[in-house]
Amino acid sequence: MSASGNWRIAPQPGEVIDRSQKVNFTWNGSPASGYAGDTIVSALMASGVRVMSRSFKYHRPRGVITATFFDPNCSFQVGQEPNVRGAHRMVRNGDDVNAQNAWPSLNFDIRAANQVVGRFLGPGFYYKTFIKPQKLWPAYQKVLSTFAPGGAPPAIGTPQEIFDKRFVHPDVLVAGGGPAGMAAAIEAARTGAKVILVEEEYELGGHLRYGGTESLATLAALRAEVASFDNIEVLTDSVVSGRYDDNWVGVVQRSGIWAKERMIKARVGTLVVAAGLIERPYVFEGNDLPGVMLATAALRLIGLHAVKPGTSAVVFTANSTGDEAIERLRAAGVSIARVLDARKGENVTRALGRGQVSGVEAGDGSKTSADLLITATGWTAPTSLLNMAGDRPVWNAAGARFTPSELFHSSVMAAGGIVGDGTTAELIAHGRAVGIEAASRARGEAAKPVAALIPDAHPALFQSTTVGFLDLSEDVKNKDIVSAAKEGYDSSELAKRFTTSAMGPSQGKLEMVNTMAVLAEATGRDFQSTGTTVWRPPYAPISLGALAGRVFEPDRVSPMQLWHEAHGAKDMVAAQWIRPEHYGNPQAEALNVRSNVGIIDLTPLGKLDLHGPDIVKLLNLAYTNTWDNLAVGSVRYGVMCAEDGVVMDDGVTGRLGDDHYLMTTTSSGAGNVWDWLEMWLQTVHREWQVTITPVTTALVSINVAGPNSRELLSRITDIDLDPAVFGYMKVRQGTVAGVADCIVWRIGFTGELSYEIHVPASYGLHVWETLLEVGKDLGVAPFGIEAQRILRLEKGHFIVGQDTDGLTQAYEAGLGGLVKLAKEDFSGKPELVWQEALAGNYSHLVAVETVDPLLVPAEASQIVENGNEIVGRITSSRMSPTLKRSVCLAHVPASLSTPGSRLTIVLENGDRAAAIVREDLAFVDPEGVRLRG
Amino acid sequence: MLVIDCPYCGPRNSTEFRHAGEAGKSRDVANSTPAEWRRYLYEFNNPLGWVREHWFHSSGCRRYISSERHTGNNEVRWVVPFGTPAPSTTSDKETGA
Ligand SMILES: [Zn+2]
């Protein structure tokens, strides 16, 4: 059925539409219109559209059920955005609204054929079909992506939307802006409390908004009172998504000014849950036909959007809301074809019709023509926030609904309809009492009880005598639960997972209680022992964007970063730092280091300044090697292992004075090592006196490397660089480029003669530019991380985390010579004692030469034996500009670790390549002549 | 998210802290058998009930602190500087320490 007619009625006193502002949009490509203030669904209903989507499994036509955010079959594709909740989202000019999961057209859906075979898709279809075999998962995914109720993801290149986060600390946060919630906020604010009032809809008011004139007058007075308090912040179109430890409360703000969606994280004194009640659908044959809707849906469409939902209605009512709907439908011009009153024992057994309600069959077998069937059969208290605070709701048989047990944490309270029934005045009075008490508890005063509201007596109505849909978003029928129970899935949690009932977009709000009722009946148990499943956060859907929010973690840069960028640096991100990967030609940069001199910005190197008399003890504990005899003016390389013997970090530490050392760590390990050293000092050896100051960003670090490095540095420093007095692994302090108090040490990660200069950070750029200026004739040029990685690989130096992994113990990394087992204690010692006893029977880090010298296998390429058995991997690989051949490090088993062993490497394209294990880890200058020069 | 009342800084979100393990583990480098050492490394009592544990206030004062927390409802009933005797709210039997 296509859109037809005008279903808009005369202006209603509480309508939220602006009739002076027409909104034009498209529905499945055809022009459609509504008014500002219309939701997509109300605009469509006003144009006569009744079929909003096709159902998930059986592709049955589906219409409006609740006319709220969680209406199960009213999700649309709007432009690039899938899964838009159409009964909540305001329609905008130019919106391109499309039904989801409908092909080739909504009214003639070829997959409706599934209805015929649907009986073969039994309950547990997903659970049983998809659990195994695992190798068929790709096939399942294909099937699921065709059938899943979702829309299409945004196309690549769609502008990214902005999400944000906010942190607040209210005394009282009220979840739900109906009469009780507004009253609670008002009274809490009156005591001076800082209050946040959160309402899921666009306006405060709850059910008062679509009530009669009396309700609207009460609402106007409450709104005015809320507005009179500066200390109430109202968040509309926002929903409390979860309550966590110590009243950490998440609020999703859907229409912020800055961001598409904002996650508000609130640390709340007292959380007041005033979520009201959710109307419960009734299960009977045809209950999913467009035209079957809840009484509250009819009241909303008429009262808020002035839309007549049909022409002729049968109303099945069990309560005053159903009775009110009869009056309001009549006033809206809908003829009431028949009233079936559950309180008199009357019942509905079938909605008749194909694609749309055309009649209703009553419990007595009589049939009535109608295009609308309105049900008012009971309420569900949305207690999930209370569950998250420890509550286990109890079944109130008289009221036929779960009510809070009041056993939840005292920092959480419930107000209004979620607790029980009352007149509007009684709901407001309850809200006021809770608000006063909530503010009192937030001030730290002892908790006092607030008299609860009692649910009115209500017939227990869940399912008729016929088979219908329990879960309209997941296409689960009542008979499916019965067969699940027969198959042994008879606990509520098992039945839910088996049938997927209550697991769809409505998240149990509509279908949970009916599911439990059917299960209770099928298993012959009562309601309380069947139990609802535990509601877990989030209460409402949250986009992943809002969860991520803005990333507050700052990127770090060295003071020379602007220089690097101005000189052609291609940046990379490593361990929170943005740094130059290279300046255009890493191979040439590496060659220049080997033949002339290069300088590299190593500022991200972790640096810890150590002071105190017990530093040697700390170093002996943290490093695997010995530090007793390190003289002032010397540096030493060390490796740190965790208590499991796994290589954790490495670096050079220099002794600057009697009780003063400078430790360097890897860039990514700086924070961890600092925390770890504090652990030893604060929890294991509290008597040791060592003070650790992180100086990573206080010092700029520049490595000057290459045969001309001594000549270059000698032009700008007063430090005596004569190798006879300033040899390899020595440290000196002095003036560099006029900057006093620089620390210079000689080390050789690149394998070349090199000096690492640590300069007060604000002078870093000056020293950097001076080096380049005075060394022009020496061929000085900057080099980046990539050239450094080539150089160190040529030298056979490993990198923690690259050539080791989370399981590599020290001996496996070839670090046996640095492990001093004779020391009384050091981190990881027991594990390394046991590893050493294996006498080489573990995997080894080795240097590898491919037989084809120009072949560079990708890092992480597997090394195999006996066909496909994986026995090792390439950990690092590069083309060496110095040797004009590929150079690799690899982890191999002991049996393949002896020099000359032949390896088989699996390449990315599946081909195999041969390689030989080398004698020495270093490809270039194994004797270390260059770096000791 | 938990609130931890740091004895140096006052109440702070637990995201400012790094959990530093259950209290009461003893590190015996000299005499542990492999099984004992690996129990020390990897095994925790993790009972449902009151647990004494350590935290490191990494984004705050950078001090190690000790606390007692109920693993069922995450209530923290005391927090003290590391190495300070526990308040006498609990028996050792109760904490399993
Ligand atoms: Zn602190």
Short mmCIF file of N, CA and C in Angstrom, two decimals, chain A residues 593-594 706-707 728 746-754 790-797 847 849 880 882-883 887 918-933:
data_model
loop_
_atom_site.label_atom_id
_atom_site.label_comp_id
_atom_site.label_asym_id
_atom_site.label_seq_id
_atom_site.Cartn_x
_atom_site.Cartn_y
_atom_site.Cartn_z
N VAL A 593 75.17 8.07 7.03
CA VAL A 593 75.70 7.82 8.38
C VAL A 593 76.95 6.94 8.29
N ARG A 594 76.88 5.93 7.41
CA ARG A 594 78.03 5.02 7.29
C ARG A 594 79.25 5.75 6.68
N GLY A 706 78.41 8.50 12.84
CA GLY A 706 79.13 8.39 11.57
C GLY A 706 80.61 8.67 11.79
N PRO A 707 81.43 8.30 10.81
CA PRO A 707 82.89 8.49 10.97
C PRO A 707 83.28 9.95 11.20
N TYR A 728 84.70 4.75 24.18
CA TYR A 728 83.40 4.10 23.99
C TYR A 728 82.78 3.79 25.35
N ARG A 746 78.99 8.22 24.62
CA ARG A 746 79.37 7.48 23.43
C ARG A 746 78.77 6.09 23.47
N ILE A 747 77.86 5.84 22.53
CA ILE A 747 77.29 4.49 22.43
C ILE A 747 77.23 4.15 20.95
N GLY A 748 76.64 3.03 20.58
CA GLY A 748 76.72 2.65 19.17
C GLY A 748 75.58 1.81 18.65
N PHE A 749 74.35 2.28 18.83
CA PHE A 749 73.20 1.52 18.33
C PHE A 749 73.28 1.34 16.81
N THR A 750 73.79 2.37 16.12
CA THR A 750 73.87 2.31 14.66
C THR A 750 75.09 1.53 14.19
N GLY A 751 76.01 1.24 15.11
CA GLY A 751 77.23 0.55 14.72
C GLY A 751 78.35 1.50 14.31
N GLU A 752 78.06 2.79 14.36
CA GLU A 752 79.08 3.78 13.99
C GLU A 752 79.59 4.48 15.24
N LEU A 753 80.75 5.13 15.09
CA LEU A 753 81.21 6.08 16.10
C LEU A 753 80.07 7.07 16.31
N SER A 754 79.61 7.22 17.55
CA SER A 754 78.49 8.13 17.72
C SER A 754 78.44 8.71 19.12
N ILE A 790 67.38 0.52 9.80
CA ILE A 790 68.26 -0.17 8.84
C ILE A 790 69.65 -0.35 9.44
N LEU A 791 70.17 0.75 10.02
CA LEU A 791 71.54 0.73 10.54
C LEU A 791 71.69 -0.27 11.68
N ARG A 792 70.72 -0.28 12.59
CA ARG A 792 70.85 -1.19 13.73
C ARG A 792 70.70 -2.63 13.28
N LEU A 793 69.87 -2.87 12.22
CA LEU A 793 69.69 -4.23 11.74
C LEU A 793 70.98 -4.71 11.05
N GLU A 794 71.60 -3.80 10.30
CA GLU A 794 72.89 -4.16 9.70
C GLU A 794 73.90 -4.54 10.79
N LYS A 795 73.74 -3.92 11.95
CA LYS A 795 74.66 -4.18 13.06
C LYS A 795 74.18 -5.36 13.92
N GLY A 796 72.97 -5.85 13.65
CA GLY A 796 72.45 -7.00 14.40
C GLY A 796 71.97 -6.65 15.79
N HIS A 797 71.63 -5.39 16.01
CA HIS A 797 71.08 -5.00 17.31
C HIS A 797 69.58 -5.24 17.33
N ALA A 847 70.69 -14.11 13.05
CA ALA A 847 70.72 -13.32 11.82
C ALA A 847 70.61 -14.28 10.65
N GLU A 849 70.45 -14.76 6.29
CA GLU A 849 70.69 -14.26 4.93
C GLU A 849 69.84 -15.04 3.96
N SER A 880 69.69 -3.82 2.89
CA SER A 880 70.83 -3.08 3.44
C SER A 880 71.47 -2.25 2.34
N THR A 882 74.18 -0.63 2.69
CA THR A 882 75.61 -0.79 2.84
C THR A 882 76.09 -2.04 2.12
N LEU A 883 75.35 -3.15 2.29
CA LEU A 883 75.76 -4.44 1.74
C LEU A 883 75.05 -4.77 0.43
N VAL A 887 68.88 -8.10 4.79
CA VAL A 887 69.38 -8.51 6.11
C VAL A 887 68.16 -8.77 7.00
N ARG A 918 73.33 -17.13 9.92
CA ARG A 918 74.69 -16.60 9.93
C ARG A 918 75.42 -16.93 11.22
N GLU A 919 76.70 -16.76 11.14
CA GLU A 919 77.56 -16.98 12.30
C GLU A 919 77.32 -15.91 13.37
N ASP A 920 77.25 -14.65 12.91
CA ASP A 920 77.20 -13.53 13.84
C ASP A 920 75.91 -12.76 13.63
N LEU A 921 75.42 -12.11 14.68
CA LEU A 921 74.22 -11.29 14.52
C LEU A 921 74.50 -10.07 13.65
N ALA A 922 75.73 -9.55 13.73
CA ALA A 922 76.05 -8.32 13.00
C ALA A 922 76.42 -8.63 11.56
N PHE A 923 75.79 -7.93 10.61
CA PHE A 923 76.16 -8.06 9.21
C PHE A 923 77.31 -7.11 8.87
N VAL A 924 77.30 -5.95 9.53
CA VAL A 924 78.30 -4.92 9.27
C VAL A 924 79.20 -4.80 10.49
N ASP A 925 80.49 -4.82 10.28
CA ASP A 925 81.47 -4.58 11.35
C ASP A 925 81.24 -5.43 12.60
N PRO A 926 81.24 -6.77 12.45
CA PRO A 926 81.02 -7.62 13.62
C PRO A 926 82.05 -7.40 14.73
N GLU A 927 83.24 -6.94 14.37
CA GLU A 927 84.28 -6.75 15.40
C GLU A 927 84.09 -5.46 16.18
N GLY A 928 83.22 -4.56 15.70
CA GLY A 928 82.97 -3.32 16.42
C GLY A 928 84.09 -2.31 16.31
N VAL A 929 84.85 -2.38 15.23
CA VAL A 929 85.95 -1.44 15.03
C VAL A 929 85.44 -0.02 14.85
N ARG A 930 84.36 0.08 14.07
CA ARG A 930 83.86 1.42 13.73
C ARG A 930 83.36 2.16 14.96
N LEU A 931 82.56 1.47 15.79
CA LEU A 931 81.95 2.21 16.88
C LEU A 931 82.92 2.49 18.01
N ARG A 932 84.00 1.71 18.07
CA ARG A 932 84.98 1.95 19.13
C ARG A 932 86.05 2.94 18.73
N GLY A 933 86.02 3.37 17.46
CA GLY A 933 87.08 4.18 16.89
C GLY A 933 87.40 5.46 17.64
#
